[in-house]
PDB file of C-alpha atoms in Angstrom:
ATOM      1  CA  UNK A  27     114.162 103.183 114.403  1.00 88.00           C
ATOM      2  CA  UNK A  28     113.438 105.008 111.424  1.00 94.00           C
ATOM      3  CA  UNK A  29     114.067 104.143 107.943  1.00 96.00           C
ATOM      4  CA  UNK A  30     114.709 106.592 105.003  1.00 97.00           C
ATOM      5  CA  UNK A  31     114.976 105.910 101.113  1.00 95.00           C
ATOM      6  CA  UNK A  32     115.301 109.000  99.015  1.00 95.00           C
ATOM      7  CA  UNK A  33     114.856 109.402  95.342  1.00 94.00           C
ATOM      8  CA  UNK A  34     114.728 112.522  92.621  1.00 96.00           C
ATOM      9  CA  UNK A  35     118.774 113.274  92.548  1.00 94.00           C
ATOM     10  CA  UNK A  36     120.214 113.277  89.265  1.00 97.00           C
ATOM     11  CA  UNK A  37     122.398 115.260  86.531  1.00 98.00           C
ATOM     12  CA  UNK A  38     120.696 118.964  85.461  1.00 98.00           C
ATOM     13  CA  UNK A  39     121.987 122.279  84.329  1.00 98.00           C
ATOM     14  CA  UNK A  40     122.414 125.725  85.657  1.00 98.00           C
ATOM     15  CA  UNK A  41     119.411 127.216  86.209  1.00 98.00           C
ATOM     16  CA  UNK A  42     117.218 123.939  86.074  1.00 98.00           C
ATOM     17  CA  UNK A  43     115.119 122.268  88.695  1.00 98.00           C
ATOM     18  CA  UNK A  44     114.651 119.008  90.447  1.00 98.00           C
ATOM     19  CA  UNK A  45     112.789 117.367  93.176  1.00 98.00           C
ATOM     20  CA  UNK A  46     114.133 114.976  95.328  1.00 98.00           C
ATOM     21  CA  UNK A  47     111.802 112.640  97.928  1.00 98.00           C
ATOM     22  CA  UNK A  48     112.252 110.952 101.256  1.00 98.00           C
ATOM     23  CA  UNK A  49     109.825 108.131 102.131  1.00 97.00           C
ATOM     24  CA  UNK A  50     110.335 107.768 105.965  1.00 97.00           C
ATOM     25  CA  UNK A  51     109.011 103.902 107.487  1.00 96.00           C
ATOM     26  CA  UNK A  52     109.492 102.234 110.919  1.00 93.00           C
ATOM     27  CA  UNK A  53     108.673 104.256 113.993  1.00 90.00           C
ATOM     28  CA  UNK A  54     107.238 107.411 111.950  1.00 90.00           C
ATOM     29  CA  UNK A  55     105.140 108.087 114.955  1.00 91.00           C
ATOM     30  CA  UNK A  56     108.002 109.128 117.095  1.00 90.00           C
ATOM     31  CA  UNK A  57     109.007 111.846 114.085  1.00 91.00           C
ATOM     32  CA  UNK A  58     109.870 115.381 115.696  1.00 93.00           C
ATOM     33  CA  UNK A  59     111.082 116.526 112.076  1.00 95.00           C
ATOM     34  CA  UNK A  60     113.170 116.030 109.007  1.00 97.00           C
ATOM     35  CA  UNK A  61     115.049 117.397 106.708  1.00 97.00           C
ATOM     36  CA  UNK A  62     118.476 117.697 104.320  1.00 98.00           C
ATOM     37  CA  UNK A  63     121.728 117.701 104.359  1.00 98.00           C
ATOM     38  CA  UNK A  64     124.404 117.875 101.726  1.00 98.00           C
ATOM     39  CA  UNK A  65     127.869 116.520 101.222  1.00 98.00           C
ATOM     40  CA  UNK A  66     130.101 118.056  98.007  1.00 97.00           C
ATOM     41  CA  UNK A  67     133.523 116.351  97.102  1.00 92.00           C
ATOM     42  CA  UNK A  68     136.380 116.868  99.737  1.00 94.00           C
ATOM     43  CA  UNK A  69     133.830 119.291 101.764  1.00 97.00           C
ATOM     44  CA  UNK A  70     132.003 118.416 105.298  1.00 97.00           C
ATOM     45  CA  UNK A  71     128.009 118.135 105.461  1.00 97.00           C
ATOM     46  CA  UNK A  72     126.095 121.056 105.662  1.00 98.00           C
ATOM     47  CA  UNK A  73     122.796 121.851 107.037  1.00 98.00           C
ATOM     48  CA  UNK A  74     120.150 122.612 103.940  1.00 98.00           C
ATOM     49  CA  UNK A  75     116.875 122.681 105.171  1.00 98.00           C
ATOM     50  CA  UNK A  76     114.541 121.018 107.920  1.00 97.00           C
ATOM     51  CA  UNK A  77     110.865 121.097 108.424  1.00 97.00           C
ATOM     52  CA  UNK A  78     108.881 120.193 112.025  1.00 96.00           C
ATOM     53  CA  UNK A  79     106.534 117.587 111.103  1.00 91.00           C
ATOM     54  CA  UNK A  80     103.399 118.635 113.329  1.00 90.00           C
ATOM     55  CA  UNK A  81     103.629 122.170 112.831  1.00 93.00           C
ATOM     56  CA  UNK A  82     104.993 122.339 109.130  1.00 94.00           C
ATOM     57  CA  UNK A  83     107.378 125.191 110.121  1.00 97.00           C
ATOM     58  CA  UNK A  84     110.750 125.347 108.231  1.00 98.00           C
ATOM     59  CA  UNK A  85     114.017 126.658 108.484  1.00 98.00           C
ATOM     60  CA  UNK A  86     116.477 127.246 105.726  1.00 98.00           C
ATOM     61  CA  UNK A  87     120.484 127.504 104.938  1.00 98.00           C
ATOM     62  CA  UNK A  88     121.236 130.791 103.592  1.00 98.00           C
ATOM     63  CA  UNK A  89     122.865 129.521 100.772  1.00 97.00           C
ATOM     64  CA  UNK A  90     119.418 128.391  99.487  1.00 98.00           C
ATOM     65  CA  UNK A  91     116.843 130.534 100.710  1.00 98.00           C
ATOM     66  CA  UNK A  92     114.385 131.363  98.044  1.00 97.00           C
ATOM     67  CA  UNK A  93     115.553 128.801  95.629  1.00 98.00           C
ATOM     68  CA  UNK A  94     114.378 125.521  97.414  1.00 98.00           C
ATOM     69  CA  UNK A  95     111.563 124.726  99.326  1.00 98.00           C
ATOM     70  CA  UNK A  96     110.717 122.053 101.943  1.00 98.00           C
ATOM     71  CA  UNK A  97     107.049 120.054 102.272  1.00 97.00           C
ATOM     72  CA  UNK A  98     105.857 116.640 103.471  1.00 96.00           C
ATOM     73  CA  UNK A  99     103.136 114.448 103.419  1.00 95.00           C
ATOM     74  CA  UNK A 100     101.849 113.368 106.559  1.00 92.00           C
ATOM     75  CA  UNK A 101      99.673 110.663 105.443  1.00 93.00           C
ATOM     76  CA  UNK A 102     102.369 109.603 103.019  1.00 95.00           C
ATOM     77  CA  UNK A 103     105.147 109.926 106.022  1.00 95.00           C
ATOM     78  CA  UNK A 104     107.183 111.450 102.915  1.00 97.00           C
ATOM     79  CA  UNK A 105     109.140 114.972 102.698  1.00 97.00           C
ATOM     80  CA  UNK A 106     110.231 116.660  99.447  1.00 98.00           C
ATOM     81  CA  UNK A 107     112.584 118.967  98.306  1.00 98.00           C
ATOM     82  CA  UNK A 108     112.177 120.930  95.196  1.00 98.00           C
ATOM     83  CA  UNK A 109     114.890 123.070  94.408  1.00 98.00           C
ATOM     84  CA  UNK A 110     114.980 125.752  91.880  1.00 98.00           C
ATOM     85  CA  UNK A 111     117.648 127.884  90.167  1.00 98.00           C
ATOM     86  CA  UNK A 112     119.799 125.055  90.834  1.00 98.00           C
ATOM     87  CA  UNK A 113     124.203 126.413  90.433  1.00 98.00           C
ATOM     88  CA  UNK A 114     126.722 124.092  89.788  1.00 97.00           C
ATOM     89  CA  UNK A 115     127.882 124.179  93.681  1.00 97.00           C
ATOM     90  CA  UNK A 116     124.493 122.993  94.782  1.00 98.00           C
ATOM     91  CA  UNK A 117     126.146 119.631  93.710  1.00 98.00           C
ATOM     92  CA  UNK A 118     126.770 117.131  96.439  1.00 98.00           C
ATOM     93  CA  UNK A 119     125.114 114.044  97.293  1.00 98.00           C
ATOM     94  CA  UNK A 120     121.546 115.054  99.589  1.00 98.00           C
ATOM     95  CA  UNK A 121     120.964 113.105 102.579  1.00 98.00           C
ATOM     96  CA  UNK A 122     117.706 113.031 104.148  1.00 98.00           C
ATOM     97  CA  UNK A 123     117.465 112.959 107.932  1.00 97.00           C
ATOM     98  CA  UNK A 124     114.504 112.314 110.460  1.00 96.00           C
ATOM     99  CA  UNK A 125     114.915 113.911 114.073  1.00 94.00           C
ATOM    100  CA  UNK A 126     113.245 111.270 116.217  1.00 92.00           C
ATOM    101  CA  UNK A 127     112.115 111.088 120.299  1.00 87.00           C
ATOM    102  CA  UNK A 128     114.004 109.162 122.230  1.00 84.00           C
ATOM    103  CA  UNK A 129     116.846 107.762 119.508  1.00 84.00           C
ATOM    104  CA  UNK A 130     119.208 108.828 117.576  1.00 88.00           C
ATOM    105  CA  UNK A 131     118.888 110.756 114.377  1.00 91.00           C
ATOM    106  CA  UNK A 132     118.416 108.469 111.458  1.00 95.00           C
ATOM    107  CA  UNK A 133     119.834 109.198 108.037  1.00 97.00           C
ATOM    108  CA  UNK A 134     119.257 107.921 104.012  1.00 97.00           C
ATOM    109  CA  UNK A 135     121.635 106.456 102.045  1.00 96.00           C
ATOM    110  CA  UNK A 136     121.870 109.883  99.864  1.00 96.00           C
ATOM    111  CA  UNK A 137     121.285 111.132  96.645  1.00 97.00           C
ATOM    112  CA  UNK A 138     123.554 112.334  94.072  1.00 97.00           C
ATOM    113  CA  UNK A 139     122.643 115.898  92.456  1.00 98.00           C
ATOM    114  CA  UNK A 140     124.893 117.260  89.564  1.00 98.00           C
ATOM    115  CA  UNK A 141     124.689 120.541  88.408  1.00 98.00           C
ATOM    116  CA  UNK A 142     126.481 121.529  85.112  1.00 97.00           C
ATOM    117  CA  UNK A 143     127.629 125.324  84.194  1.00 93.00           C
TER     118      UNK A 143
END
């Protein structure tokens, strides 16, 4: 199994940035990719953004193409999400997720990001 501990969430305003960081332990070698997902009040999660981690490729929500942006560490076994031009409903709590072989997805405890208008 794979363990995930994320950091960076927090309370900014419109138009701000922030980073957030996944640290990813356990069976890291069986890693196909990771990525984020979000949860806002009374709303389902949603898909942000997930990056393959052998080939570094990415693929984005809509919602936040060209304002965030994806990376990772290899050595560090770490992804990051910086996010720019943040708008008050990019609030939700950010989950970070690994995509391993063989098992099941595993998932962080989340991060709360606040955005104030």
């Amino acid at each position: 199994q794979v363990q995930l501990v994320e950091s960076g969430g927090g309370l900014v305003q419109a138009g701000d940035s922030l980073r957030l960081s996944c640290a990813a332990s356990g069976r890291t070698s069986s890693m196909y990719a990771m990525g984020w997902f979000r949860q806002a009040p009374g709303k389902e999660r949603e898909f942000v953004t997930r990056i393959t981690w052998s080939s570094g490729s990415t693929v984005y929500a809509d919602s936040v193409k060209g304002r965030f942006t994806i990376s990772r560490d290899n050595a560090k076994n770490t992804v990051f999400l910086q996010m720019n031009s943040l708008k008050p409903e990019d609030t939700a709590v950010y989950y970070c997720t690994a995509v391993v072989a063989g098992a099941s997805n595993s998932w962080g405890q989340g991060t709360q990001v606040t955005v104030s208008s």
